[in-house]
Every structure is written in structure tokens, then in C-alpha cells.
Amino acid sequence: MLLPQVTAPSRGCSPPLTERDLSPNTPTDGEDMPGRPIGDNPDTVKYQGVQDFLDVARRQYDSLQQLKTDRQILKFRSATENEFDILSADDTRPSKYVKLQYHRPTELLVVKVMPGWDHENLTFLLRKLIDKQLIAMNVDLECLTLNSPRIELGDWVKEPDVCWAPAFSPSKPTCVVEVGTSESATHLSVDAHGWLEAPQSPVQAVITVSFKYVSAETDENPLTISVWKKGCGLSSVDTRNNLSPAVRTAHFDVWNLAGSLSVSGFYHDLDMQIPVCANEIDLPLELFIGRSASRPGEHDIVITRDDLLWVVRQLREYRRLRGISQ
């Protein structure tokens, strides 16, 4: 069934999300994800040992640092599980500026190269927005905030940028954040599907954030944030192992028009199956502590438009202090 096309009001909303955006089975051309079959990967290079891996990753890191590219994602084929274990283990890991994903059956190694301080600062600011609310409600001890733990999901091994897990289930994150550059925006949606659609995945929500770090001061859409959740179960005639599909439930853009920052966004009304203009991102408390808000003073986590403007302004200020503003 086609989703209604909703025309954005003149104030407060982004361009309408399309049927492709909101469909629980959104395909992504040329990409593979956890929970889905791995096809041909023409954009991969052969893994040829740790030193070659480091050379390739370092060149990409240097280009990112010098703002010569916004390409973060590298893919290596024919990386054995033993080689991946060496690359990912805490005591033998040769590089701290990459995050890894590994698909055991096909020996596919997906590498996200960190572009440096922008990535770290953005992850920190988003984490701060959420953690300060958990602390204010005195529920912060009911969950763990984890940076890049190694998580196994079916045939995949993945490392998020940051995640939260209930204290009673510390190895099973329920909310995950993936941060990327503009180049990796498509890959971020792949990551969201992967976290949510992998068999027996404990993840209930994924927050993806895309930052135009190469031209953050001048780009008209420097930051985009989306929330993805598990949708309804698929019918028995579906061929994708009856996995629960991922649905993008909210989408917000920060705009830089005529030198002025503004925010617009939607949430997806699951009953009406239409995008609805929204002023804030609402994240159920259950995603973080494993139970609903029930005690005095408890509430869902809320990220407002002002919060998103604050994030972009802080990122710009950090960049100015580092002397990289353009």
C-alpha cells in the first residue's frame, strides 16, 4: 500500500519522507547488512594482512583529518576469523581510530574510519544529552552506557559508537547510536537495519547521526538525526527468515540558511502510516533501563530542537577552537 504524500508546512517540517524512507523493508542499493544475505561486494578489496590493513586505514584517516574526503567506510574481503580476532581484541588491536564489523560466513570485514575529533565530540554530546536526563531522574544506575563494546548478532560482530543496556542485562544493549559523515549516510541506514533485524537481536532502537563535517560551517544541512525501531513482524510468506523489519520512526534535520540555524522534523505515525511534523525526539525510558517510566519524576528521554541546535553550535565551537573552521 502506498503511503500518503504529505506536503510539508512552511514552518517546522523537513521535506516529506517518501514511501522508500518509511517502508519497513527499505532496500539499500549495493549494501549488505546483518540479518540479510550477503551478495557480491564489488567495492571491497582483498585483506592482505595487518600491515596492509593499517596502511589503507591510515591513508583514509589522514584524508579525513585533512578534510579531503568524507568517505569513512572501507570493506575487505577474505579476512579470516582469526585475523579479525587480532584486529578487534583489546590486547592486540593495532588501531584505535577504526570501528569494525565482521560477517563470519563470507569473511567480510567492514571498517568505519573515525574522522577524528568531530566524531568523538558528536558522540559525546549526544551521549551527554541522554545521560544527564537519566541522572536527573536518578535511574542512571539502572543502565550501563557503553562505548564501542564488541557485540555478536547472529553471523555478525559489530561495534557501536555508544550504546545503553539495562543493568540487569549488561551484555545486551537495547539502544544503539551510530555516527557518521555525510558519505556514510546510506551506510548508517544499513547499520540501523542490521542492529534491529539480526536474529535474536536485543536492540530495540537505533539512533543514526550524519554530520557534514567537511563543510560544517557552510553546508545548508549540516546535521541529520534519525531514530529507527523494530516494526511489525513479517508475514509467513516473506522470505527473509521472518525477521522483524526496521522502521524509521523519526527524522530531524538541522538547517543553515542565510547564516541562521533552524530545525525541522517528523515522526512516523504508525497508525495513520503518515509522517507528522514534530518538535522533539521522544525515546521511551524503557529503551535504556528495561522498564517503563512509572515513578514520580520519571519520563521518557526527550531531545528537543534546542538540544539539536546546541549540538551543532558546540561542534562548531570545538572546531573553531581547533582552528579548522572554514
mmCIF file of C-alpha atoms in Angstrom:
data_model
loop_
_atom_site.group_PDB
_atom_site.id
_atom_site.type_symbol
_atom_site.label_atom_id
_atom_site.label_comp_id
_atom_site.label_asym_id
_atom_site.label_seq_id
_atom_site.Cartn_x
_atom_site.Cartn_y
_atom_site.Cartn_z
ATOM 1 C CA MET A 1 0.000 0.000 0.000
ATOM 2 C CA LEU A 2 1.345 3.426 -0.930
ATOM 3 C CA LEU A 3 1.900 5.877 1.870
ATOM 4 C CA PRO A 4 0.156 9.245 1.537
ATOM 5 C CA GLN A 5 2.405 12.039 0.357
ATOM 6 C CA VAL A 6 2.299 14.812 2.936
ATOM 7 C CA THR A 7 3.252 18.318 1.900
ATOM 8 C CA ALA A 8 5.481 19.976 4.460
ATOM 9 C CA PRO A 9 4.100 23.126 6.093
ATOM 10 C CA SER A 10 6.106 26.281 5.523
ATOM 11 C CA ARG A 11 7.480 26.191 9.055
ATOM 12 C CA GLY A 12 8.828 23.432 11.253
ATOM 13 C CA CYS A 13 8.960 20.429 8.924
ATOM 14 C CA SER A 14 11.546 18.841 6.680
ATOM 15 C CA PRO A 15 10.665 17.715 3.152
ATOM 16 C CA PRO A 16 8.177 14.825 3.436
ATOM 17 C CA LEU A 17 9.551 11.351 3.931
ATOM 18 C CA THR A 18 8.866 9.136 0.961
ATOM 19 C CA GLU A 19 7.437 5.651 0.846
ATOM 20 C CA ARG A 20 11.008 4.366 0.456
ATOM 21 C CA ASP A 21 12.057 6.214 3.632
ATOM 22 C CA LEU A 22 9.208 4.865 5.726
ATOM 23 C CA SER A 23 8.872 1.350 4.387
ATOM 24 C CA PRO A 24 9.901 -1.314 6.915
ATOM 25 C CA ASN A 25 11.630 -3.179 4.100
ATOM 26 C CA THR A 26 13.649 -0.268 2.721
ATOM 27 C CA PRO A 27 16.237 -1.722 0.312
ATOM 28 C CA THR A 28 19.663 -0.165 0.092
ATOM 29 C CA ASP A 29 21.409 -0.494 -3.234
ATOM 30 C CA GLY A 30 24.798 -2.126 -3.142
ATOM 31 C CA GLU A 31 24.863 -2.626 0.633
ATOM 32 C CA ASP A 32 24.612 -5.678 2.848
ATOM 33 C CA MET A 33 23.534 -5.786 6.440
ATOM 34 C CA PRO A 34 23.284 -8.108 9.419
ATOM 35 C CA GLY A 35 20.203 -10.265 9.146
ATOM 36 C CA ARG A 36 20.261 -10.150 5.346
ATOM 37 C CA PRO A 37 22.076 -12.302 2.780
ATOM 38 C CA ILE A 38 25.488 -11.145 1.635
ATOM 39 C CA GLY A 39 25.711 -10.631 -2.104
ATOM 40 C CA ASP A 40 28.563 -9.581 -4.351
ATOM 41 C CA ASN A 41 30.603 -6.700 -2.987
ATOM 42 C CA PRO A 42 32.388 -5.042 -5.930
ATOM 43 C CA ASP A 43 33.604 -2.210 -3.696
ATOM 44 C CA THR A 44 35.686 -4.490 -1.470
ATOM 45 C CA VAL A 45 39.451 -5.013 -1.522
ATOM 46 C CA LYS A 46 41.246 -8.195 -0.540
ATOM 47 C CA TYR A 47 42.524 -8.350 3.025
ATOM 48 C CA GLN A 48 46.305 -8.827 2.873
ATOM 49 C CA GLY A 49 47.420 -8.791 6.478
ATOM 50 C CA VAL A 50 47.612 -6.398 9.393
ATOM 51 C CA GLN A 51 50.255 -4.075 7.947
ATOM 52 C CA ASP A 52 48.428 -3.591 4.647
ATOM 53 C CA PHE A 53 45.189 -3.044 6.578
ATOM 54 C CA LEU A 54 46.876 -0.384 8.712
ATOM 55 C CA ASP A 55 48.357 1.324 5.654
ATOM 56 C CA VAL A 56 44.964 1.549 3.924
ATOM 57 C CA ALA A 57 43.164 2.680 7.093
ATOM 58 C CA ARG A 58 45.867 5.238 7.897
ATOM 59 C CA ARG A 59 45.708 6.793 4.433
ATOM 60 C CA GLN A 60 41.945 7.119 4.762
ATOM 61 C CA TYR A 61 42.285 8.553 8.269
ATOM 62 C CA ASP A 62 44.804 11.139 7.048
ATOM 63 C CA SER A 63 42.480 12.172 4.209
ATOM 64 C CA LEU A 64 39.598 12.533 6.654
ATOM 65 C CA GLN A 65 41.746 14.553 9.041
ATOM 66 C CA GLN A 66 42.784 16.878 6.214
ATOM 67 C CA LEU A 67 39.131 17.292 5.106
ATOM 68 C CA LYS A 68 39.997 15.871 1.676
ATOM 69 C CA THR A 69 37.221 13.264 1.818
ATOM 70 C CA ASP A 70 34.167 12.302 3.814
ATOM 71 C CA ARG A 71 34.427 8.612 2.947
ATOM 72 C CA GLN A 72 34.545 6.578 6.155
ATOM 73 C CA ILE A 73 33.624 3.071 5.078
ATOM 74 C CA LEU A 74 36.205 0.549 3.849
ATOM 75 C CA LYS A 75 35.411 -3.080 3.035
ATOM 76 C CA PHE A 76 37.840 -6.003 2.995
ATOM 77 C CA ARG A 77 37.074 -9.499 1.716
ATOM 78 C CA SER A 78 38.740 -12.792 2.672
ATOM 79 C CA ALA A 79 39.588 -11.751 6.239
ATOM 80 C CA THR A 80 39.652 -14.910 8.346
ATOM 81 C CA GLU A 81 38.041 -15.050 11.757
ATOM 82 C CA ASN A 82 41.464 -15.393 13.403
ATOM 83 C CA GLU A 83 42.635 -12.244 11.630
ATOM 84 C CA PHE A 84 39.522 -10.391 12.746
ATOM 85 C CA ASP A 85 40.099 -11.515 16.338
ATOM 86 C CA ILE A 86 43.586 -9.975 16.229
ATOM 87 C CA LEU A 87 42.233 -6.716 14.815
ATOM 88 C CA SER A 88 39.415 -6.437 17.364
ATOM 89 C CA ALA A 89 40.859 -7.827 20.618
ATOM 90 C CA ASP A 90 41.717 -5.219 23.255
ATOM 91 C CA ASP A 91 45.232 -6.561 23.839
ATOM 92 C CA THR A 92 46.210 -6.939 20.161
ATOM 93 C CA ARG A 93 44.116 -4.284 18.427
ATOM 94 C CA PRO A 94 46.523 -2.387 16.134
ATOM 95 C CA SER A 95 44.362 0.702 15.583
ATOM 96 C CA LYS A 96 42.143 2.777 17.854
ATOM 97 C CA TYR A 97 40.697 5.020 15.142
ATOM 98 C CA VAL A 98 38.558 2.365 13.428
ATOM 99 C CA LYS A 99 35.374 0.526 14.347
ATOM 100 C CA LEU A 100 34.840 -2.933 12.929
ATOM 101 C CA GLN A 101 32.058 -5.163 11.670
ATOM 102 C CA TYR A 102 32.652 -8.746 10.606
ATOM 103 C CA HIS A 103 30.472 -11.291 8.805
ATOM 104 C CA ARG A 104 31.745 -14.778 9.581
ATOM 105 C CA PRO A 105 30.229 -16.847 6.729
ATOM 106 C CA THR A 106 31.606 -14.572 3.980
ATOM 107 C CA GLU A 107 34.728 -13.285 5.793
ATOM 108 C CA LEU A 108 33.652 -9.711 5.015
ATOM 109 C CA LEU A 109 35.323 -7.041 7.173
ATOM 110 C CA VAL A 110 33.600 -3.629 7.210
ATOM 111 C CA VAL A 111 35.683 -0.796 8.653
ATOM 112 C CA LYS A 112 34.453 2.629 9.754
ATOM 113 C CA VAL A 113 37.398 5.028 9.954
ATOM 114 C CA MET A 114 36.901 7.720 12.581
ATOM 115 C CA PRO A 115 37.471 11.239 11.189
ATOM 116 C CA GLY A 116 38.928 12.421 14.486
ATOM 117 C CA TRP A 117 37.614 14.932 16.984
ATOM 118 C CA ASP A 118 34.339 15.724 15.203
ATOM 119 C CA HIS A 119 33.219 12.123 15.544
ATOM 120 C CA GLU A 120 34.287 11.876 19.175
ATOM 121 C CA ASN A 121 32.725 15.224 20.078
ATOM 122 C CA LEU A 122 29.416 14.448 18.386
ATOM 123 C CA THR A 123 29.179 11.069 20.102
ATOM 124 C CA PHE A 124 29.987 12.721 23.443
ATOM 125 C CA LEU A 125 27.382 15.481 23.025
ATOM 126 C CA LEU A 126 24.579 13.072 22.124
ATOM 127 C CA ARG A 127 25.518 10.794 24.999
ATOM 128 C CA LYS A 128 25.534 13.797 27.341
ATOM 129 C CA LEU A 129 22.012 14.835 26.276
ATOM 130 C CA ILE A 130 20.689 11.404 27.225
ATOM 131 C CA ASP A 131 22.802 10.622 30.286
ATOM 132 C CA LYS A 132 22.037 13.925 32.026
ATOM 133 C CA GLN A 133 18.311 13.104 31.871
ATOM 134 C CA LEU A 134 18.901 9.613 33.265
ATOM 135 C CA ILE A 135 20.935 11.133 36.103
ATOM 136 C CA ALA A 136 18.287 13.791 36.819
ATOM 137 C CA MET A 137 15.666 11.039 37.174
ATOM 138 C CA ASN A 138 18.013 9.043 39.433
ATOM 139 C CA VAL A 139 17.776 5.998 37.158
ATOM 140 C CA ASP A 140 21.324 6.107 35.782
ATOM 141 C CA LEU A 141 22.343 3.126 37.922
ATOM 142 C CA GLU A 142 19.633 1.059 36.249
ATOM 143 C CA CYS A 143 21.539 1.082 32.960
ATOM 144 C CA LEU A 144 25.051 0.995 31.552
ATOM 145 C CA THR A 145 26.360 3.444 28.967
ATOM 146 C CA LEU A 146 28.970 1.595 26.906
ATOM 147 C CA ASN A 147 31.470 2.865 24.342
ATOM 148 C CA SER A 148 32.126 0.517 21.413
ATOM 149 C CA PRO A 149 31.686 -2.895 23.036
ATOM 150 C CA ARG A 150 32.114 -5.927 20.780
ATOM 151 C CA ILE A 151 28.617 -7.306 20.207
ATOM 152 C CA GLU A 152 27.715 -10.527 18.405
ATOM 153 C CA LEU A 153 24.494 -10.584 16.374
ATOM 154 C CA GLY A 154 23.934 -13.848 14.552
ATOM 155 C CA ASP A 155 26.680 -14.185 11.930
ATOM 156 C CA TRP A 156 27.870 -10.610 12.512
ATOM 157 C CA VAL A 157 30.168 -8.978 15.051
ATOM 158 C CA LYS A 158 29.616 -5.225 15.431
ATOM 159 C CA GLU A 159 30.936 -2.256 17.428
ATOM 160 C CA PRO A 160 28.547 0.682 18.007
ATOM 161 C CA ASP A 161 29.703 4.216 18.693
ATOM 162 C CA VAL A 162 27.845 4.174 22.007
ATOM 163 C CA CYS A 163 25.003 2.102 23.441
ATOM 164 C CA TRP A 164 22.847 1.610 26.528
ATOM 165 C CA ALA A 165 21.940 -1.664 28.202
ATOM 166 C CA PRO A 166 19.740 -2.353 31.249
ATOM 167 C CA ALA A 167 21.821 -3.083 34.350
ATOM 168 C CA PHE A 168 20.135 -6.473 34.704
ATOM 169 C CA SER A 169 21.284 -7.412 31.179
ATOM 170 C CA PRO A 170 24.609 -5.600 30.701
ATOM 171 C CA SER A 171 25.754 -7.513 27.613
ATOM 172 C CA LYS A 172 22.526 -6.930 25.665
ATOM 173 C CA PRO A 173 22.227 -3.312 24.514
ATOM 174 C CA THR A 174 18.726 -2.045 23.816
ATOM 175 C CA CYS A 175 19.564 1.372 22.336
ATOM 176 C CA VAL A 176 22.473 1.969 19.955
ATOM 177 C CA VAL A 177 23.994 5.104 18.403
ATOM 178 C CA GLU A 178 25.803 5.144 15.055
ATOM 179 C CA VAL A 179 27.525 8.376 13.986
ATOM 180 C CA GLY A 180 28.865 9.023 10.506
ATOM 181 C CA THR A 181 29.872 11.569 7.913
ATOM 182 C CA SER A 182 27.617 12.572 5.045
ATOM 183 C CA GLU A 183 29.255 9.944 2.814
ATOM 184 C CA SER A 184 28.202 7.202 5.191
ATOM 185 C CA ALA A 185 24.561 8.309 5.494
ATOM 186 C CA THR A 186 23.434 5.349 3.391
ATOM 187 C CA HIS A 187 25.613 3.023 5.424
ATOM 188 C CA LEU A 188 24.045 4.395 8.618
ATOM 189 C CA SER A 189 20.639 3.188 7.463
ATOM 190 C CA VAL A 190 22.216 -0.177 6.684
ATOM 191 C CA ASP A 191 23.595 -0.258 10.224
ATOM 192 C CA ALA A 192 20.172 0.535 11.664
ATOM 193 C CA HIS A 193 18.557 -2.328 9.766
ATOM 194 C CA GLY A 194 21.393 -4.600 10.822
ATOM 195 C CA TRP A 195 21.136 -3.891 14.533
ATOM 196 C CA LEU A 196 17.362 -4.332 14.548
ATOM 197 C CA GLU A 197 16.890 -7.183 12.095
ATOM 198 C CA ALA A 198 19.596 -9.621 13.156
ATOM 199 C CA PRO A 199 18.115 -12.811 14.637
ATOM 200 C CA GLN A 200 17.588 -12.569 18.412
ATOM 201 C CA SER A 201 18.916 -9.005 18.477
ATOM 202 C CA PRO A 202 18.222 -7.324 21.847
ATOM 203 C CA VAL A 203 18.423 -3.868 20.228
ATOM 204 C CA GLN A 204 15.089 -2.054 20.265
ATOM 205 C CA ALA A 205 16.124 1.321 18.826
ATOM 206 C CA VAL A 206 18.978 2.790 16.797
ATOM 207 C CA ILE A 207 19.853 6.485 16.624
ATOM 208 C CA THR A 208 21.793 7.417 13.489
ATOM 209 C CA VAL A 209 23.506 10.795 13.148
ATOM 210 C CA SER A 210 25.071 12.150 9.957
ATOM 211 C CA PHE A 211 27.334 15.222 10.224
ATOM 212 C CA LYS A 212 28.651 17.186 7.221
ATOM 213 C CA TYR A 213 31.985 17.679 8.881
ATOM 214 C CA VAL A 214 33.924 18.622 5.726
ATOM 215 C CA SER A 215 31.856 21.823 5.390
ATOM 216 C CA ALA A 216 30.006 22.043 8.705
ATOM 217 C CA GLU A 217 30.084 25.839 8.817
ATOM 218 C CA THR A 218 28.692 26.389 5.310
ATOM 219 C CA ASP A 219 26.580 23.339 4.406
ATOM 220 C CA GLU A 220 22.857 24.114 4.384
ATOM 221 C CA ASN A 221 22.045 20.810 6.140
ATOM 222 C CA PRO A 222 24.993 20.137 8.480
ATOM 223 C CA LEU A 223 23.340 17.516 10.696
ATOM 224 C CA THR A 224 20.667 14.849 10.291
ATOM 225 C CA ILE A 225 19.402 12.530 13.015
ATOM 226 C CA SER A 226 17.041 9.573 12.620
ATOM 227 C CA VAL A 227 15.511 7.075 15.019
ATOM 228 C CA TRP A 228 14.860 3.515 13.905
ATOM 229 C CA LYS A 229 12.836 0.880 15.746
ATOM 230 C CA LYS A 230 11.605 -2.633 15.186
ATOM 231 C CA GLY A 231 8.409 -2.753 13.171
ATOM 232 C CA CYS A 232 5.682 -5.348 12.983
ATOM 233 C CA GLY A 233 6.593 -8.958 12.305
ATOM 234 C CA LEU A 234 6.628 -10.097 8.703
ATOM 235 C CA SER A 235 4.082 -12.479 7.274
ATOM 236 C CA SER A 236 4.848 -16.150 6.795
ATOM 237 C CA VAL A 237 5.158 -15.634 3.035
ATOM 238 C CA ASP A 238 8.115 -13.301 3.461
ATOM 239 C CA THR A 239 11.401 -14.928 2.525
ATOM 240 C CA ARG A 240 13.716 -13.037 4.879
ATOM 241 C CA ASN A 241 13.624 -15.504 7.766
ATOM 242 C CA ASN A 242 10.615 -13.758 9.349
ATOM 243 C CA LEU A 243 12.849 -11.077 10.825
ATOM 244 C CA SER A 244 11.180 -8.069 12.409
ATOM 245 C CA PRO A 245 11.811 -5.223 9.949
ATOM 246 C CA ALA A 246 13.354 -1.909 10.919
ATOM 247 C CA VAL A 247 11.261 1.243 10.518
ATOM 248 C CA ARG A 248 12.480 4.823 10.619
ATOM 249 C CA THR A 249 10.166 6.390 13.206
ATOM 250 C CA ALA A 250 11.615 9.910 13.418
ATOM 251 C CA HIS A 251 13.801 12.141 11.294
ATOM 252 C CA PHE A 252 15.204 15.607 12.086
ATOM 253 C CA ASP A 253 17.380 17.999 10.096
ATOM 254 C CA VAL A 254 19.394 20.984 11.254
ATOM 255 C CA TRP A 255 19.387 23.676 8.571
ATOM 256 C CA ASN A 256 21.823 26.524 7.984
ATOM 257 C CA LEU A 257 20.026 29.032 5.771
ATOM 258 C CA ALA A 258 21.174 32.621 5.319
ATOM 259 C CA GLY A 259 23.523 32.179 8.259
ATOM 260 C CA SER A 260 20.735 31.154 10.647
ATOM 261 C CA LEU A 261 20.321 27.683 12.175
ATOM 262 C CA SER A 262 16.906 26.040 12.396
ATOM 263 C CA VAL A 263 15.492 22.549 12.931
ATOM 264 C CA SER A 264 12.685 20.643 11.245
ATOM 265 C CA GLY A 265 11.488 17.119 11.773
ATOM 266 C CA PHE A 266 8.906 14.377 11.549
ATOM 267 C CA TYR A 267 7.816 11.364 13.486
ATOM 268 C CA HIS A 268 6.079 8.498 11.712
ATOM 269 C CA ASP A 269 2.510 7.881 12.859
ATOM 270 C CA LEU A 270 2.359 4.088 12.785
ATOM 271 C CA ASP A 271 -1.455 4.033 12.983
ATOM 272 C CA MET A 272 -2.083 6.514 10.176
ATOM 273 C CA GLN A 273 1.055 5.498 8.256
ATOM 274 C CA ILE A 274 1.995 9.119 7.577
ATOM 275 C CA PRO A 275 4.803 11.468 8.666
ATOM 276 C CA VAL A 276 3.695 14.107 11.175
ATOM 277 C CA CYS A 277 5.503 17.346 11.967
ATOM 278 C CA ALA A 278 7.275 17.106 15.341
ATOM 279 C CA ASN A 279 9.101 19.389 17.755
ATOM 280 C CA GLU A 280 11.149 16.810 19.652
ATOM 281 C CA ILE A 281 12.540 13.304 19.573
ATOM 282 C CA ASP A 282 10.882 11.055 22.150
ATOM 283 C CA LEU A 283 12.771 7.955 23.330
ATOM 284 C CA PRO A 284 10.891 5.689 25.765
ATOM 285 C CA LEU A 285 12.707 5.281 29.078
ATOM 286 C CA GLU A 286 12.333 1.531 28.662
ATOM 287 C CA LEU A 287 14.946 1.630 25.886
ATOM 288 C CA PHE A 288 17.591 2.498 28.480
ATOM 289 C CA ILE A 289 16.611 0.870 31.776
ATOM 290 C CA GLY A 290 14.427 -2.021 30.643
ATOM 291 C CA ARG A 291 11.199 -0.738 32.224
ATOM 292 C CA SER A 292 8.680 1.999 31.562
ATOM 293 C CA ALA A 293 8.589 5.297 33.431
ATOM 294 C CA SER A 294 6.418 4.635 36.492
ATOM 295 C CA ARG A 295 7.780 6.536 39.490
ATOM 296 C CA PRO A 296 7.384 10.233 40.355
ATOM 297 C CA GLY A 297 9.701 12.354 38.242
ATOM 298 C CA GLU A 298 10.342 9.651 35.654
ATOM 299 C CA HIS A 299 9.641 10.339 31.995
ATOM 300 C CA ASP A 300 10.768 9.392 28.526
ATOM 301 C CA ILE A 301 14.036 10.790 27.212
ATOM 302 C CA VAL A 302 13.387 13.888 25.111
ATOM 303 C CA ILE A 303 15.751 15.575 22.644
ATOM 304 C CA THR A 304 14.355 18.972 21.676
ATOM 305 C CA ARG A 305 15.030 21.228 18.720
ATOM 306 C CA ASP A 306 17.020 23.485 21.030
ATOM 307 C CA ASP A 307 19.125 20.469 22.020
ATOM 308 C CA LEU A 308 19.973 19.771 18.380
ATOM 309 C CA LEU A 309 20.866 23.419 17.772
ATOM 310 C CA TRP A 310 23.092 23.282 20.856
ATOM 311 C CA VAL A 311 24.866 20.204 19.484
ATOM 312 C CA VAL A 312 25.671 21.884 16.167
ATOM 313 C CA ARG A 313 26.785 25.108 17.842
ATOM 314 C CA GLN A 314 29.020 23.187 20.235
ATOM 315 C CA LEU A 315 30.549 21.222 17.359
ATOM 316 C CA ARG A 316 31.251 24.451 15.514
ATOM 317 C CA GLU A 317 32.810 25.994 18.614
ATOM 318 C CA TYR A 318 35.046 22.961 19.168
ATOM 319 C CA ARG A 319 36.117 23.203 15.519
ATOM 320 C CA ARG A 320 36.841 26.921 15.879
ATOM 321 C CA LEU A 321 38.998 26.258 18.921
ATOM 322 C CA ARG A 322 40.895 23.601 16.961
ATOM 323 C CA GLY A 323 41.351 26.077 14.119
ATOM 324 C CA ILE A 324 39.604 24.121 11.360
ATOM 325 C CA SER A 325 36.577 26.322 10.675
ATOM 326 C CA GLN A 326 36.082 27.029 7.007
#
